[in-house]
Amino acid sequence: MPKRIGVLTSGGDCPGLNAVLRGVVHAATARDWEVVGFLDGYEGLLSPVQYRVLDKRSTAGIMHLGGTILGTTNKGRFVAKVGHGGKAVLPPEIIAEAKETLDGLGIDALVTIGGDGSLSTSVQLQEAGINTIGVPKTIDNDIDATSMTFGFDSAVTCVVDALDRLHTTAKSHKRVMVLEVMGRYAGWIALHGGLAGGADIILVPEIPFHMEKVFEVIKEREAKGAQNTMVVCAEGARIGEDDYITKHKKAAGEARLGGIGEVVADAIAENTGKDTRAVVLGHLQRGGNPTALDRILGTRFGVHAVDLIAEQKYGHMVSYQNYLVGDVAMEDAVSQLKLVTKDHQIVQACREVDISFGD
Ligand code: F6P
């Protein structure tokens, strides 16, 4: 009997997921293994079990497509993260049913493509005796033990494109533009997107900011003749020691952030008298075609996940360090988030080119 492996995409989607799936299928097919793709994340493992057999034909022509051909969810019965980063233990009956499904289908190992929350689920499955290999996915780039996740570059490219567009209108109207971007509790998207897109002020969760400082920077710029100011604000940015700002109602699962951009824009308008507009970039950052880098990373990650199965390195996650694809113990990767540090080289470079962090 040929070896059978399972694969699923879980959590928020991002560009590059299909490249990973195609990479997994090609590498597995080369070893004469069969690939079963579960639908809608881990949910496909539970009754009514939903899957489709993936082969080279069904994964042809998908690498450049955003989203995931398997579907995904960041809700449901396998959620391992709740509130603002709190951990949840999966009910034993859910794990038992997932194990039964995999055993019933003769699946030897499961490739789980997901972010911090989904890989925390994977760790729990591994502990329960299910052979898992993780692939780090998220636009937020907040998974520890990998210098990059796929999806991040595409999101940053989207931010830069938005800033390029906002620049021209901000300049014409002599306005302040506040662009709110995703990233949850990490400021990577704001930091990279803001630097590449020519932002004047970048607000990230890791560097609490002060509104007074933001007003001051805008006024100083005006005094020096700059009539427009571009502010990039991460959705998780915090004013001083204040809590996260969110306009979304509390719900089960992970907390939703969003709304800080408008709060900042309103305060700027009121204090500086500048015509100010807020733009929320939202899910545009998650949609669309992956960049070349994300197609390459995705393919390499998918191929390496199959190599790890061949080596029976279960409980490991594919990682990327110094341009090389390797692997780390999945538990180490999810034990903490990878956050921007105040003295990070990129933060320093931003300060050198007169970008303020509002601190
Ligand atoms: O983790 C990816 C991400 O896009 C975050 O940046 C964002 O806070 C969240 O997911 C949005 O989730 P949803 O798709 O449920 O709105």
Coordinates of C-alpha atoms and ligand atoms in Angstrom, one line a residue:
M1 CA 0.0 0.0 0.0
P2 CA 1.4 3.4 -0.9
K3 CA 1.8 5.9 2.0
R4 CA -1.1 8.3 2.5
I5 CA -0.7 11.7 4.0
G6 CA -3.2 14.4 4.9
V7 CA -2.9 18.1 4.5
L8 CA -5.1 21.0 5.6
T9 CA -5.1 24.8 5.6
S10 CA -6.2 26.4 8.9
G11 CA -6.8 29.9 10.3
G12 CA -7.0 33.1 8.4
D13 CA -6.2 32.6 4.7
C14 CA -3.2 34.3 3.0
P15 CA -1.6 34.3 -0.4
G16 CA 0.7 31.4 -0.9
L17 CA -1.4 28.6 0.6
N18 CA -2.0 27.0 -2.8
A19 CA 1.7 27.1 -3.6
V20 CA 2.3 25.0 -0.4
L21 CA -0.4 22.6 -1.3
R22 CA 1.0 22.1 -4.8
G23 CA 4.5 21.7 -3.3
V24 CA 3.2 19.0 -0.9
V25 CA 1.5 17.2 -3.7
H26 CA 4.5 17.2 -6.0
A27 CA 6.9 16.1 -3.4
A28 CA 4.6 13.3 -2.1
T29 CA 3.7 12.1 -5.6
A30 CA 7.5 11.8 -6.4
R31 CA 7.6 9.3 -3.5
D32 CA 4.5 7.5 -4.7
W33 CA 2.5 8.7 -1.7
E34 CA -1.2 9.7 -1.9
V35 CA -2.3 13.1 -0.6
V36 CA -5.7 13.7 1.1
G37 CA -6.7 17.3 1.5
F38 CA -9.2 18.0 4.4
L39 CA -11.7 20.8 3.8
D40 CA -12.2 23.9 6.0
G41 CA -9.2 23.4 8.2
Y42 CA -9.4 20.9 11.0
E43 CA -13.2 20.9 10.8
G44 CA -12.9 18.5 7.8
L45 CA -11.6 15.9 10.2
L46 CA -14.9 15.8 12.1
S47 CA -18.3 14.4 11.0
P48 CA -19.4 14.9 8.3
V49 CA -15.8 14.3 7.3
Q50 CA -14.9 16.3 4.2
Y51 CA -11.8 15.8 2.1
R52 CA -10.7 15.4 -1.5
V53 CA -7.8 13.5 -2.9
L54 CA -5.2 15.9 -4.3
D55 CA -3.0 15.0 -7.2
K56 CA -0.8 16.9 -9.7
R57 CA -3.8 17.4 -11.9
S58 CA -6.0 18.9 -9.3
T59 CA -3.2 21.2 -8.1
A60 CA -2.1 22.3 -11.5
G61 CA -2.4 26.1 -12.2
I62 CA -3.1 27.0 -8.6
M63 CA 0.3 28.3 -7.4
H64 CA -0.5 31.9 -8.4
L65 CA -3.9 32.0 -6.9
G66 CA -4.7 33.6 -3.5
G67 CA -6.9 31.9 -0.9
T68 CA -6.9 28.1 -0.5
I69 CA -8.5 25.5 -2.7
L70 CA -9.3 23.5 0.5
G71 CA -11.1 26.3 2.4
T72 CA -10.2 27.3 5.9
T73 CA -11.6 28.7 9.1
N74 CA -10.2 30.6 12.1
K75 CA -13.2 29.5 14.2
G76 CA -14.8 26.2 15.1
R77 CA -14.1 23.3 17.3
F78 CA -10.3 23.3 17.1
V79 CA -9.6 26.8 18.3
A80 CA -6.5 26.8 20.6
K81 CA -6.3 30.5 21.1
V82 CA -8.9 32.7 22.8
G83 CA -9.3 36.4 23.7
H84 CA -6.0 38.3 23.5
G85 CA -3.6 35.4 23.1
G86 CA -5.1 33.1 25.8
K87 CA -4.7 29.4 25.3
A88 CA -7.5 26.8 25.1
V89 CA -7.2 23.1 25.5
L90 CA -9.0 21.0 22.9
P91 CA -11.7 18.7 24.2
P92 CA -10.5 15.1 24.3
E93 CA -13.5 13.9 22.3
I94 CA -12.6 16.2 19.4
I95 CA -9.0 14.9 19.3
A96 CA -10.3 11.3 19.5
E97 CA -12.7 11.9 16.6
A98 CA -9.9 13.5 14.5
K99 CA -7.6 10.5 15.2
E100 CA -10.4 8.1 14.3
T101 CA -10.9 9.8 11.0
L102 CA -7.2 9.7 10.1
D103 CA -6.8 6.1 11.2
G104 CA -9.9 5.2 9.2
L105 CA -8.5 6.7 6.1
G106 CA -5.1 5.1 6.6
I107 CA -3.3 8.5 6.9
D108 CA 0.2 8.2 8.4
A109 CA 0.9 11.9 8.9
L110 CA -0.9 15.2 8.7
V111 CA 0.6 18.5 7.3
T112 CA -1.0 21.4 9.0
I113 CA -0.6 24.8 7.4
G114 CA -1.5 27.5 9.8
G115 CA -0.5 30.4 12.0
D116 CA 0.2 30.5 15.7
G117 CA -3.3 29.4 16.8
S118 CA -3.6 26.6 14.2
L119 CA -0.1 25.3 15.0
S120 CA -0.9 25.3 18.7
T121 CA -3.8 23.0 17.8
S122 CA -1.3 20.9 15.9
V123 CA 0.9 20.6 18.9
Q124 CA -2.0 19.2 20.9
L125 CA -2.8 16.7 18.2
Q126 CA 0.9 15.6 18.1
E127 CA 0.8 15.2 21.9
A128 CA -2.2 12.9 21.5
G129 CA -0.3 10.7 19.1
I130 CA -1.2 12.1 15.7
N131 CA 1.8 12.5 13.5
T132 CA 1.9 16.2 12.5
I133 CA 4.2 18.5 10.6
G134 CA 3.5 22.3 10.7
V135 CA 4.0 24.8 8.0
P136 CA 4.1 28.5 9.2
K137 CA 1.5 30.6 7.5
T138 CA 0.4 34.1 8.4
I139 CA 0.4 37.6 7.0
D140 CA 1.3 38.8 10.5
N141 CA 4.8 37.2 10.4
D142 CA 4.5 36.7 14.2
I143 CA 5.5 33.0 14.4
D144 CA 8.7 32.5 16.4
A145 CA 11.6 30.4 15.2
T146 CA 11.1 31.3 11.6
S147 CA 12.4 34.6 10.1
M148 CA 9.5 34.7 7.8
T149 CA 6.1 33.1 7.2
F150 CA 4.7 33.0 3.7
G151 CA 1.9 35.5 3.1
F152 CA 3.7 38.3 4.8
D153 CA 5.4 39.6 1.7
S154 CA 2.2 39.7 -0.2
A155 CA 0.5 41.7 2.6
V156 CA 3.4 44.1 2.8
T157 CA 3.2 44.6 -0.9
C158 CA -0.5 45.4 -0.6
V159 CA 0.3 48.0 2.1
V160 CA 3.0 49.6 0.0
D161 CA 0.6 49.8 -3.0
A162 CA -2.1 51.4 -0.8
L163 CA 0.5 54.0 0.5
D164 CA 1.6 54.8 -3.0
R165 CA -2.0 55.6 -3.9
L166 CA -2.7 57.5 -0.7
H167 CA 0.4 59.6 -1.1
T168 CA -0.8 61.2 -4.3
T169 CA -4.2 62.1 -2.9
A170 CA -2.8 63.2 0.4
K171 CA -0.4 65.5 -1.4
S172 CA -3.1 67.0 -3.6
H173 CA -5.3 67.8 -0.6
K174 CA -2.5 68.6 1.9
R175 CA -4.0 66.0 4.2
V176 CA -2.9 63.6 6.9
M177 CA -3.7 60.0 6.0
V178 CA -3.9 57.3 8.6
L179 CA -3.7 53.8 7.1
E180 CA -4.7 51.0 9.6
V181 CA -3.1 47.7 8.7
M182 CA -3.5 44.2 10.1
G183 CA -1.0 42.2 12.2
R184 CA -2.8 41.5 15.5
Y185 CA -0.3 42.0 18.3
A186 CA 2.8 42.3 16.0
G187 CA 3.8 45.4 14.1
W188 CA 5.7 43.6 11.3
I189 CA 3.3 44.5 8.6
A190 CA 3.1 48.2 9.7
L191 CA 6.9 48.4 10.1
H192 CA 7.8 46.9 6.7
G193 CA 4.9 48.4 4.8
G194 CA 5.4 51.8 6.4
L195 CA 9.2 51.9 5.7
A196 CA 8.8 50.7 2.1
G197 CA 5.8 52.9 1.5
G198 CA 7.4 56.1 2.7
A199 CA 5.3 56.6 5.9
D200 CA 6.3 59.5 8.2
I201 CA 4.8 57.9 11.4
I202 CA 4.5 54.2 12.1
L203 CA 2.5 53.1 15.2
V204 CA 3.1 49.5 16.3
P205 CA 1.8 47.5 19.3
E206 CA 5.3 46.9 20.6
I207 CA 6.1 50.6 21.0
P208 CA 3.3 52.3 22.8
F209 CA 2.7 55.7 21.4
H210 CA 1.5 59.1 22.7
M211 CA -1.0 61.2 20.8
E212 CA 0.8 64.4 21.9
K213 CA 4.0 63.1 20.2
V214 CA 2.1 62.3 17.0
F215 CA 0.6 65.9 16.9
E216 CA 4.0 67.3 17.5
V217 CA 5.6 65.4 14.6
I218 CA 2.8 66.6 12.3
K219 CA 3.1 70.2 13.4
E220 CA 6.9 70.1 13.0
R221 CA 6.6 68.7 9.5
E222 CA 4.2 71.5 8.7
A223 CA 6.6 74.1 10.1
K224 CA 9.3 72.7 7.8
G225 CA 7.0 72.9 4.7
A226 CA 5.7 69.3 4.5
Q227 CA 2.0 69.7 3.9
N228 CA 0.9 66.1 4.1
T229 CA 1.8 63.3 6.5
M230 CA 1.4 59.6 6.1
V231 CA 0.6 57.6 9.3
V232 CA 0.6 53.8 9.3
C233 CA -1.1 52.4 12.3
A234 CA -1.1 48.7 13.2
E235 CA -4.5 47.4 14.3
G236 CA -2.9 46.4 17.6
A237 CA -1.2 49.7 18.3
R238 CA -1.8 51.1 21.8
I239 CA -1.9 54.6 23.2
G240 CA 0.5 54.5 26.2
E241 CA -0.5 51.8 28.6
D242 CA -4.1 51.8 27.3
D243 CA -5.8 48.5 26.3
Y244 CA -6.2 47.5 22.7
I245 CA -8.8 49.4 20.8
T246 CA -11.5 47.4 19.1
K247 CA -14.9 48.3 17.7
H248 CA -15.8 44.6 17.4
K249 CA -18.0 42.9 20.0
K250 CA -16.4 40.2 22.2
A251 CA -17.0 36.8 20.8
A252 CA -15.8 33.2 21.2
G253 CA -12.3 32.5 19.9
E254 CA -9.6 35.1 19.4
A255 CA -10.4 38.7 19.9
R256 CA -10.9 40.9 16.8
L257 CA -8.9 44.1 16.6
G258 CA -9.7 47.2 14.5
G259 CA -10.7 50.8 14.9
I260 CA -7.6 52.4 16.2
G261 CA -7.0 54.1 12.9
E262 CA -10.1 56.2 13.1
V263 CA -9.5 57.1 16.7
V264 CA -6.0 58.4 15.8
A265 CA -7.3 60.2 12.7
D266 CA -10.0 62.0 14.7
A267 CA -7.6 63.1 17.4
I268 CA -5.2 64.4 14.8
A269 CA -7.9 66.4 13.1
E270 CA -9.1 67.8 16.3
N271 CA -5.7 68.8 17.7
T272 CA -3.8 69.9 14.6
G273 CA -6.7 71.3 12.6
K274 CA -5.4 69.3 9.6
D275 CA -7.9 67.7 7.3
T276 CA -7.4 64.0 8.1
R277 CA -8.7 60.8 6.7
A278 CA -8.5 57.2 8.0
V279 CA -8.4 54.2 5.7
V280 CA -8.7 50.6 6.9
L281 CA -6.9 48.3 4.5
G282 CA -8.5 45.2 6.1
H283 CA -8.8 41.9 4.2
L284 CA -7.3 43.4 1.0
Q285 CA -4.0 42.4 2.7
R286 CA -5.1 38.8 2.8
G287 CA -6.5 38.5 -0.7
G288 CA -5.2 38.4 -4.2
N289 CA -2.2 36.7 -5.8
P290 CA 0.9 35.9 -3.9
T291 CA 4.1 37.7 -4.7
A292 CA 7.0 35.9 -6.3
L293 CA 8.6 35.5 -2.9
D294 CA 5.5 33.9 -1.3
R295 CA 5.1 31.5 -4.3
I296 CA 8.8 30.4 -3.8
L297 CA 8.5 30.2 0.0
G298 CA 5.2 28.3 -0.2
T299 CA 6.6 25.8 -2.7
R300 CA 9.8 25.3 -0.7
F301 CA 7.8 24.9 2.6
G302 CA 5.5 22.4 1.1
V303 CA 8.3 20.3 -0.3
H304 CA 10.2 20.4 2.9
A305 CA 7.1 19.3 4.9
V306 CA 7.1 16.1 2.9
D307 CA 10.9 15.6 3.5
L308 CA 10.1 15.9 7.2
I309 CA 7.5 13.2 7.0
A310 CA 10.0 11.0 5.2
E311 CA 12.4 11.6 8.1
Q312 CA 9.6 11.0 10.5
K313 CA 10.4 14.3 12.2
Y314 CA 6.9 14.6 13.6
G315 CA 6.0 17.5 15.8
H316 CA 8.3 19.7 13.8
M317 CA 7.5 22.9 11.9
V318 CA 9.2 24.0 8.7
S319 CA 11.2 27.2 9.3
Y320 CA 13.1 29.7 7.3
Q321 CA 16.4 31.1 8.5
N322 CA 19.2 32.9 6.6
Y323 CA 17.5 32.1 3.2
L324 CA 17.5 28.3 4.1
V325 CA 14.5 26.2 4.8
G326 CA 14.9 24.0 7.8
D327 CA 12.8 22.9 10.8
V328 CA 12.2 23.4 14.5
A329 CA 10.2 21.7 17.2
M330 CA 6.7 23.0 16.7
E331 CA 6.2 23.6 20.4
D332 CA 9.2 26.0 20.5
A333 CA 7.7 27.9 17.6
V334 CA 4.3 28.5 19.2
S335 CA 5.4 29.0 22.8
Q336 CA 5.6 32.8 22.2
L337 CA 4.9 35.3 19.5
K338 CA 7.7 36.8 17.5
L339 CA 7.4 40.5 18.1
V340 CA 9.1 43.7 16.9
T341 CA 11.8 44.7 19.4
K342 CA 12.3 48.4 20.3
D343 CA 16.0 48.2 19.2
H344 CA 15.3 46.1 16.1
Q345 CA 17.6 47.0 13.1
I346 CA 14.6 48.0 11.0
V347 CA 13.2 50.2 13.8
Q348 CA 16.6 51.9 14.0
A349 CA 16.7 52.3 10.2
C350 CA 13.3 53.9 10.3
R351 CA 14.3 56.4 13.0
E352 CA 17.4 57.2 10.9
V353 CA 15.2 58.2 8.0
D354 CA 13.0 60.4 10.2
I355 CA 10.2 58.0 10.7
S356 CA 8.6 58.6 14.1
F357 CA 7.0 55.8 16.2
G358 CA 5.1 58.4 18.2
D359 CA 7.1 57.5 21.4
Ligands
F6P1 O1 -4.0 36.6 11.6 C1 -4.3 37.1 10.4 C2 -5.3 38.2 10.5 O2 -5.5 38.8 9.2 C3 -4.9 39.3 11.5 O3 -4.0 40.2 11.0 C4 -6.3 40.0 11.7 O4 -6.3 40.6 13.0 C5 -7.2 38.8 11.7 O5 -6.5 37.7 11.0 C6 -8.5 39.1 11.1 O6 -9.3 37.9 11.2 P1 -10.7 37.8 10.5 O7 -10.5 37.2 9.1 O8 -11.4 36.8 11.3 O9 -11.4 39.1 10.4

